Amino acid sequence: MALSSWAQEATDRFFSSRKSPSQAQCDDVALSVSDASMVSPVDSPGSLSYTVICNGRPGLPDLVISFREPGGTLDEEMVKLAKEIHGDLVPESTYHGNVEGADPPLSIYSMPCLQGSSCVEVLAFQEEMESDEQAKHTVFIRHLARYFARSGGREGIRKRFARLERELPPSSLPNSLLSKLIEDIPSHFNQDYPQVLTHGDFSVKNILLDEDTFEITGIVDWSLATIMPFGMDLDILYLTTWFMTRDGWHDYACKQLLRDVFWDEFWAASGIEGEERRGRTRRLAEARNADGSPSEEVLVSEGRMKQLGAWFGGEAAT
């Protein structure tokens, strides 16, 4: 399948900044790793990676091979946590080492090829939708709300520390320190700013949809995943209830209906009850600047999380 012009431009930019390997050389590596007969670039490429779908594997399903620069590598623990929370929506990745002689370095990962097309290829680009189109878009918004509800709060941090407590060698970090961290997690953060598993690049190109039903079939590219305040990824709610053309941003006529559907589904799926608690949660999520980015108060809470991470890393290094 031929790439769209913007996708081809993104791929060209990725390789134009590199000394080696070339796109053709990456394709050859992908064929070797996957034992496939042909490769084709994904429709929505990332800025820090070159990713292909490998077809024609005798008796085996298609495989995705992703070549990733240092800033886009996958944190195995974060991918595991994401998969625990979101199940089959998250592709399990396998690391295959680095491309020999790559400049800058490139890491190689393989993962299953999930079904579906990216949001940017599926969602409508007109203000008024036909009734069936609006109904499908509503299905997508409901799935989006369930995704955020599943992402969890402090429990995500507890899970990560608990796994470290089980798996780290005793010499790396005293179990007593990890146990104390797990016990003290609630005291590190204000109740108004729950810390959740955050994708970090939760954009329309990284969400896969069933083209017929608009159900979410996959979430890809977890290279920026981390624990951050709830709402940091909620730009996507705004990006999928309006759209951009060369003339600028345009609201869907049903924008407010879609956003109300999101919150109704989120309350039901998350189990959050009470007007006061719901009000605090929604206030945090909607505390955004004019351009849709998270407000200063949310970023301050993010800073608290980074301080804990820096402290934890410092302890681990001693």
CSV table of C-alpha atoms in Angstrom, one decimal:
chain,number,residue,atom,x,y,z
A,1,MET,CA,0.0,0.0,0.0
A,2,ALA,CA,1.4,3.4,-1.0
A,3,LEU,CA,2.0,5.8,1.9
A,4,SER,CA,0.1,9.1,2.1
A,5,SER,CA,2.1,12.2,1.4
A,6,TRP,CA,2.5,13.2,5.0
A,7,ALA,CA,3.5,9.6,6.0
A,8,GLN,CA,6.1,9.4,3.3
A,9,GLU,CA,7.4,12.8,4.4
A,10,ALA,CA,7.7,11.6,8.0
A,11,THR,CA,9.6,8.5,6.8
A,12,ASP,CA,11.9,10.6,4.6
A,13,ARG,CA,12.7,13.0,7.5
A,14,PHE,CA,13.5,10.0,9.8
A,15,PHE,CA,16.1,8.6,7.3
A,16,SER,CA,17.4,12.0,6.1
A,17,SER,CA,18.8,12.7,9.6
A,18,ARG,CA,20.6,9.4,9.8
A,19,LYS,CA,24.0,8.3,8.5
A,20,SER,CA,23.0,4.6,8.5
A,21,PRO,CA,21.1,2.4,7.9
A,22,SER,CA,19.0,3.3,4.9
A,23,GLN,CA,15.3,2.5,4.7
A,24,ALA,CA,16.1,-0.4,2.3
A,25,GLN,CA,18.6,-1.8,4.8
A,26,CYS,CA,16.1,-1.6,7.6
A,27,ASP,CA,13.6,-3.4,5.4
A,28,ASP,CA,16.2,-6.2,4.8
A,29,VAL,CA,16.7,-6.5,8.6
A,30,ALA,CA,13.0,-6.7,9.1
A,31,LEU,CA,12.7,-9.5,6.5
A,32,SER,CA,15.5,-11.4,8.2
A,33,VAL,CA,14.0,-11.0,11.8
A,34,SER,CA,10.5,-11.9,10.7
A,35,ASP,CA,11.1,-14.6,8.1
A,36,ALA,CA,8.7,-12.7,5.9
A,37,SER,CA,8.6,-12.3,2.1
A,38,MET,CA,7.7,-8.6,2.0
A,39,VAL,CA,7.4,-5.6,4.2
A,40,SER,CA,5.4,-2.4,4.0
A,41,PRO,CA,5.6,0.8,6.2
A,42,VAL,CA,2.8,1.4,8.6
A,43,ASP,CA,0.2,4.1,7.6
A,44,SER,CA,1.0,6.4,10.6
A,45,PRO,CA,4.8,6.5,11.2
A,46,GLY,CA,6.3,8.0,14.4
A,47,SER,CA,9.0,10.6,14.6
A,48,LEU,CA,11.5,8.5,16.5
A,49,SER,CA,10.9,5.2,14.8
A,50,TYR,CA,10.6,3.4,11.5
A,51,THR,CA,7.9,0.7,11.7
A,52,VAL,CA,6.9,-1.9,9.1
A,53,ILE,CA,4.4,-4.7,8.7
A,54,CYS,CA,5.9,-8.0,7.7
A,55,ASN,CA,3.7,-10.1,5.4
A,56,GLY,CA,4.1,-13.6,3.9
A,57,ARG,CA,5.4,-15.5,6.9
A,58,PRO,CA,4.8,-19.2,6.1
A,59,GLY,CA,2.1,-20.5,8.4
A,60,LEU,CA,2.4,-17.5,10.7
A,61,PRO,CA,0.5,-14.2,11.2
A,62,ASP,CA,1.8,-10.8,10.1
A,63,LEU,CA,4.4,-9.3,12.4
A,64,VAL,CA,5.3,-5.7,13.1
A,65,ILE,CA,9.0,-4.7,13.3
A,66,SER,CA,9.9,-1.4,14.7
A,67,PHE,CA,13.3,0.3,14.5
A,68,ARG,CA,13.6,2.8,17.4
A,69,GLU,CA,16.0,5.6,18.2
A,70,PRO,CA,17.2,6.0,21.8
A,71,GLY,CA,14.4,8.5,22.7
A,72,GLY,CA,11.8,6.0,21.5
A,73,THR,CA,12.8,2.7,23.1
A,74,LEU,CA,10.2,0.7,25.0
A,75,ASP,CA,10.3,0.3,28.7
A,76,GLU,CA,9.6,-3.4,29.3
A,77,GLU,CA,8.1,-2.8,32.7
A,78,MET,CA,5.8,-0.1,31.5
A,79,VAL,CA,4.6,-2.2,28.6
A,80,LYS,CA,3.9,-5.1,31.0
A,81,LEU,CA,1.9,-2.8,33.3
A,82,ALA,CA,0.0,-1.4,30.3
A,83,LYS,CA,-0.8,-5.0,29.1
A,84,GLU,CA,-2.0,-5.9,32.6
A,85,ILE,CA,-4.4,-3.0,32.6
A,86,HIS,CA,-5.6,-3.0,29.0
A,87,GLY,CA,-5.1,-6.6,27.9
A,88,ASP,CA,-5.0,-7.4,24.2
A,89,LEU,CA,-5.3,-3.7,23.2
A,90,VAL,CA,-1.5,-3.5,24.0
A,91,PRO,CA,0.9,-5.4,21.8
A,92,GLU,CA,3.5,-7.4,23.6
A,93,SER,CA,6.9,-6.4,22.4
A,94,THR,CA,10.1,-8.5,22.0
A,95,TYR,CA,13.6,-6.8,21.9
A,96,HIS,CA,16.0,-8.1,19.2
A,97,GLY,CA,19.1,-6.0,20.0
A,98,ASN,CA,20.5,-3.1,17.9
A,99,VAL,CA,21.1,-2.7,14.2
A,100,GLU,CA,24.8,-3.2,13.7
A,101,GLY,CA,26.6,0.0,12.7
A,102,ALA,CA,23.5,2.2,13.0
A,103,ASP,CA,24.3,5.9,13.4
A,104,PRO,CA,22.5,7.1,15.5
A,105,PRO,CA,21.7,3.8,17.3
A,106,LEU,CA,18.6,1.9,16.4
A,107,SER,CA,16.9,-0.8,18.6
A,108,ILE,CA,14.8,-3.5,17.0
A,109,TYR,CA,11.5,-4.7,18.4
A,110,SER,CA,8.9,-7.1,17.1
A,111,MET,CA,5.2,-7.2,18.1
A,112,PRO,CA,1.9,-8.7,16.9
A,113,CYS,CA,0.1,-6.9,14.1
A,114,LEU,CA,-3.1,-5.6,15.7
A,115,GLN,CA,-6.2,-5.3,13.6
A,116,GLY,CA,-7.7,-1.9,12.8
A,117,SER,CA,-6.8,1.5,11.3
A,118,SER,CA,-5.5,4.6,13.0
A,119,CYS,CA,-8.1,7.2,14.1
A,120,VAL,CA,-6.6,9.7,11.8
A,121,GLU,CA,-7.6,7.5,8.9
A,122,VAL,CA,-11.1,6.7,10.2
A,123,LEU,CA,-12.8,9.6,12.0
A,124,ALA,CA,-14.9,12.1,10.1
A,125,PHE,CA,-13.6,15.4,8.7
A,126,GLN,CA,-16.9,17.3,8.5
A,127,GLU,CA,-18.9,19.3,11.1
A,128,GLU,CA,-22.2,17.6,10.5
A,129,MET,CA,-22.3,13.8,10.7
A,130,GLU,CA,-24.9,11.4,9.3
A,131,SER,CA,-26.8,9.6,12.1
A,132,ASP,CA,-24.9,6.3,11.6
A,133,GLU,CA,-21.6,8.1,11.6
A,134,GLN,CA,-22.5,9.9,14.8
A,135,ALA,CA,-23.6,6.6,16.4
A,136,LYS,CA,-20.2,5.0,15.5
A,137,HIS,CA,-18.3,8.0,16.8
A,138,THR,CA,-20.2,7.6,20.1
A,139,VAL,CA,-19.1,4.0,20.3
A,140,PHE,CA,-15.5,5.2,20.0
A,141,ILE,CA,-15.9,7.8,22.7
A,142,ARG,CA,-17.4,5.2,25.1
A,143,HIS,CA,-14.4,3.0,24.4
A,144,LEU,CA,-12.1,6.0,25.1
A,145,ALA,CA,-13.8,6.6,28.4
A,146,ARG,CA,-13.3,3.0,29.5
A,147,TYR,CA,-9.7,3.2,28.5
A,148,PHE,CA,-9.2,6.1,30.9
A,149,ALA,CA,-11.2,4.4,33.6
A,150,ARG,CA,-9.0,1.3,33.4
A,151,SER,CA,-5.8,3.3,33.6
A,152,GLY,CA,-6.2,3.4,37.4
A,153,GLY,CA,-4.8,5.6,40.1
A,154,ARG,CA,-2.2,4.9,42.7
A,155,GLU,CA,-2.8,1.2,42.1
A,156,GLY,CA,-0.7,1.4,38.9
A,157,ILE,CA,2.3,2.7,41.0
A,158,ARG,CA,1.7,0.0,43.6
A,159,LYS,CA,1.8,-2.7,40.9
A,160,ARG,CA,5.1,-1.5,39.5
A,161,PHE,CA,6.8,-1.2,42.9
A,162,ALA,CA,5.3,-4.6,44.0
A,163,ARG,CA,6.8,-6.2,40.9
A,164,LEU,CA,10.2,-4.6,41.6
A,165,GLU,CA,10.0,-5.9,45.2
A,166,ARG,CA,9.5,-9.4,43.8
A,167,GLU,CA,12.0,-9.3,41.0
A,168,LEU,CA,14.9,-7.1,41.9
A,169,PRO,CA,18.0,-8.8,43.3
A,170,PRO,CA,18.4,-8.0,47.0
A,171,SER,CA,21.7,-6.2,46.3
A,172,SER,CA,19.9,-3.7,44.0
A,173,LEU,CA,17.5,-2.1,46.4
A,174,PRO,CA,16.5,-3.2,50.0
A,175,ASN,CA,13.1,-4.7,50.0
A,176,SER,CA,12.4,-2.7,53.2
A,177,LEU,CA,12.8,0.5,51.2
A,178,LEU,CA,10.4,-0.7,48.5
A,179,SER,CA,7.9,-1.8,51.1
A,180,LYS,CA,8.0,1.6,52.7
A,181,LEU,CA,7.5,3.3,49.3
A,182,ILE,CA,4.4,1.2,48.6
A,183,GLU,CA,3.1,1.9,52.1
A,184,ASP,CA,3.6,5.7,51.7
A,185,ILE,CA,2.3,6.1,48.2
A,186,PRO,CA,-1.0,7.8,49.3
A,187,SER,CA,1.0,10.5,51.2
A,188,HIS,CA,3.0,11.6,48.2
A,189,PHE,CA,0.1,13.0,46.2
A,190,ASN,CA,-2.9,15.2,46.8
A,191,GLN,CA,-6.2,13.3,46.5
A,192,ASP,CA,-7.3,15.7,43.8
A,193,TYR,CA,-4.4,14.6,41.5
A,194,PRO,CA,-4.6,10.8,41.1
A,195,GLN,CA,-1.5,9.4,39.5
A,196,VAL,CA,-2.3,7.0,36.6
A,197,LEU,CA,-0.6,5.0,33.8
A,198,THR,CA,-0.2,7.6,31.0
A,199,HIS,CA,0.6,6.7,27.4
A,200,GLY,CA,2.5,9.9,26.8
A,201,ASP,CA,1.7,10.1,23.1
A,202,PHE,CA,-2.0,9.2,23.1
A,203,SER,CA,-2.7,10.7,19.7
A,204,VAL,CA,-5.0,9.8,16.8
A,205,LYS,CA,-2.2,8.0,15.0
A,206,ASN,CA,-1.6,5.6,18.0
A,207,ILE,CA,-5.2,4.5,18.5
A,208,LEU,CA,-6.5,1.7,16.2
A,209,LEU,CA,-10.2,1.4,15.4
A,210,ASP,CA,-12.4,-1.2,13.7
A,211,GLU,CA,-13.4,0.7,10.6
A,212,ASP,CA,-17.0,-0.7,10.7
A,213,THR,CA,-17.8,-0.3,14.3
A,214,PHE,CA,-15.3,2.3,15.6
A,215,GLU,CA,-14.5,0.1,18.5
A,216,ILE,CA,-10.9,0.5,19.8
A,217,THR,CA,-8.8,-2.5,18.7
A,218,GLY,CA,-5.4,-1.4,19.8
A,219,ILE,CA,-3.2,1.2,21.4
A,220,VAL,CA,0.4,1.3,20.0
A,221,ASP,CA,3.7,3.0,20.6
A,222,TRP,CA,4.1,3.0,24.4
A,223,SER,CA,7.7,4.4,24.3
A,224,LEU,CA,6.7,7.5,26.4
A,225,ALA,CA,4.5,5.7,28.9
A,226,THR,CA,4.9,6.7,32.6
A,227,ILE,CA,3.0,7.4,35.7
A,228,MET,CA,1.6,10.9,35.6
A,229,PRO,CA,-1.4,12.9,36.9
A,230,PHE,CA,-4.8,12.0,35.6
A,231,GLY,CA,-5.8,14.2,32.6
A,232,MET,CA,-2.3,14.6,31.0
A,233,ASP,CA,-3.5,12.4,28.1
A,234,LEU,CA,-7.0,13.9,27.8
A,235,ASP,CA,-6.0,16.1,24.9
A,236,ILE,CA,-7.4,13.2,22.9
A,237,LEU,CA,-10.9,13.9,24.0
A,238,TYR,CA,-10.6,17.3,22.5
A,239,LEU,CA,-8.8,16.2,19.4
A,240,THR,CA,-11.5,13.6,18.7
A,241,THR,CA,-14.5,16.0,19.2
A,242,TRP,CA,-13.2,18.5,16.7
A,243,PHE,CA,-10.9,18.2,13.7
A,244,MET,CA,-8.4,20.3,11.8
A,245,THR,CA,-8.2,21.2,8.1
A,246,ARG,CA,-6.0,23.7,6.3
A,247,ASP,CA,-8.5,26.3,7.4
A,248,GLY,CA,-8.0,25.6,11.1
A,249,TRP,CA,-9.9,23.8,13.8
A,250,HIS,CA,-13.6,22.9,13.4
A,251,ASP,CA,-16.0,21.6,16.1
A,252,TYR,CA,-18.3,18.6,15.4
A,253,ALA,CA,-21.9,19.8,15.6
A,254,CYS,CA,-22.3,17.0,18.2
A,255,LYS,CA,-19.2,17.9,20.2
A,256,GLN,CA,-20.9,18.6,23.5
A,257,LEU,CA,-23.0,15.4,23.2
A,258,LEU,CA,-19.9,13.4,22.6
A,259,ARG,CA,-18.1,14.9,25.7
A,260,ASP,CA,-21.2,14.3,27.9
A,261,VAL,CA,-21.2,10.7,26.7
A,262,PHE,CA,-17.5,10.4,27.6
A,263,TRP,CA,-18.1,11.5,31.2
A,264,ASP,CA,-21.2,9.4,31.7
A,265,GLU,CA,-19.3,6.3,30.5
A,266,PHE,CA,-16.2,7.3,32.6
A,267,TRP,CA,-18.2,7.6,35.8
A,268,ALA,CA,-19.9,4.3,35.2
A,269,ALA,CA,-16.7,2.4,34.3
A,270,SER,CA,-14.5,3.9,37.0
A,271,GLY,CA,-17.0,3.6,39.9
A,272,ILE,CA,-16.4,7.2,40.9
A,273,GLU,CA,-19.5,8.4,42.8
A,274,GLY,CA,-20.6,11.6,44.5
A,275,GLU,CA,-20.9,15.0,43.0
A,276,GLU,CA,-18.0,16.5,45.0
A,277,ARG,CA,-15.5,13.7,43.9
A,278,ARG,CA,-16.7,13.8,40.3
A,279,GLY,CA,-16.4,17.5,40.3
A,280,ARG,CA,-12.8,17.4,41.5
A,281,THR,CA,-11.9,14.8,38.9
A,282,ARG,CA,-13.5,16.6,36.0
A,283,ARG,CA,-12.0,19.9,37.1
A,284,LEU,CA,-8.6,18.4,37.0
A,285,ALA,CA,-9.2,16.8,33.6
A,286,GLU,CA,-10.5,20.1,32.2
A,287,ALA,CA,-7.8,22.3,33.7
A,288,ARG,CA,-6.3,23.1,30.4
A,289,ASN,CA,-4.7,26.1,28.6
A,290,ALA,CA,-6.4,27.7,25.6
A,291,ASP,CA,-4.4,25.4,23.2
A,292,GLY,CA,-5.7,22.3,25.0
A,293,SER,CA,-2.5,21.5,26.8
A,294,PRO,CA,-2.5,20.7,30.6
A,295,SER,CA,-2.6,23.7,32.9
A,296,GLU,CA,0.0,24.8,35.3
A,297,GLU,CA,-1.6,23.1,38.3
A,298,VAL,CA,-1.6,19.7,36.6
A,299,LEU,CA,2.1,20.2,35.6
A,300,VAL,CA,2.9,21.0,39.3
A,301,SER,CA,1.5,17.6,40.2
A,302,GLU,CA,3.5,16.0,37.5
A,303,GLY,CA,6.6,17.6,39.0
A,304,ARG,CA,5.8,15.9,42.3
A,305,MET,CA,5.8,12.6,40.5
A,306,LYS,CA,9.2,13.3,38.9
A,307,GLN,CA,10.6,14.3,42.3
A,308,LEU,CA,9.6,10.9,43.7
A,309,GLY,CA,11.1,9.2,40.6
A,310,ALA,CA,14.4,11.1,41.0
A,311,TRP,CA,14.5,10.2,44.7
A,312,PHE,CA,13.7,6.6,44.1
A,313,GLY,CA,16.4,6.5,41.4
A,314,GLY,CA,18.9,8.1,43.7
A,315,GLU,CA,18.2,5.6,46.4
A,316,ALA,CA,18.5,2.7,44.0
A,317,ALA,CA,21.9,3.9,42.9
A,318,THR,CA,23.5,4.0,46.4
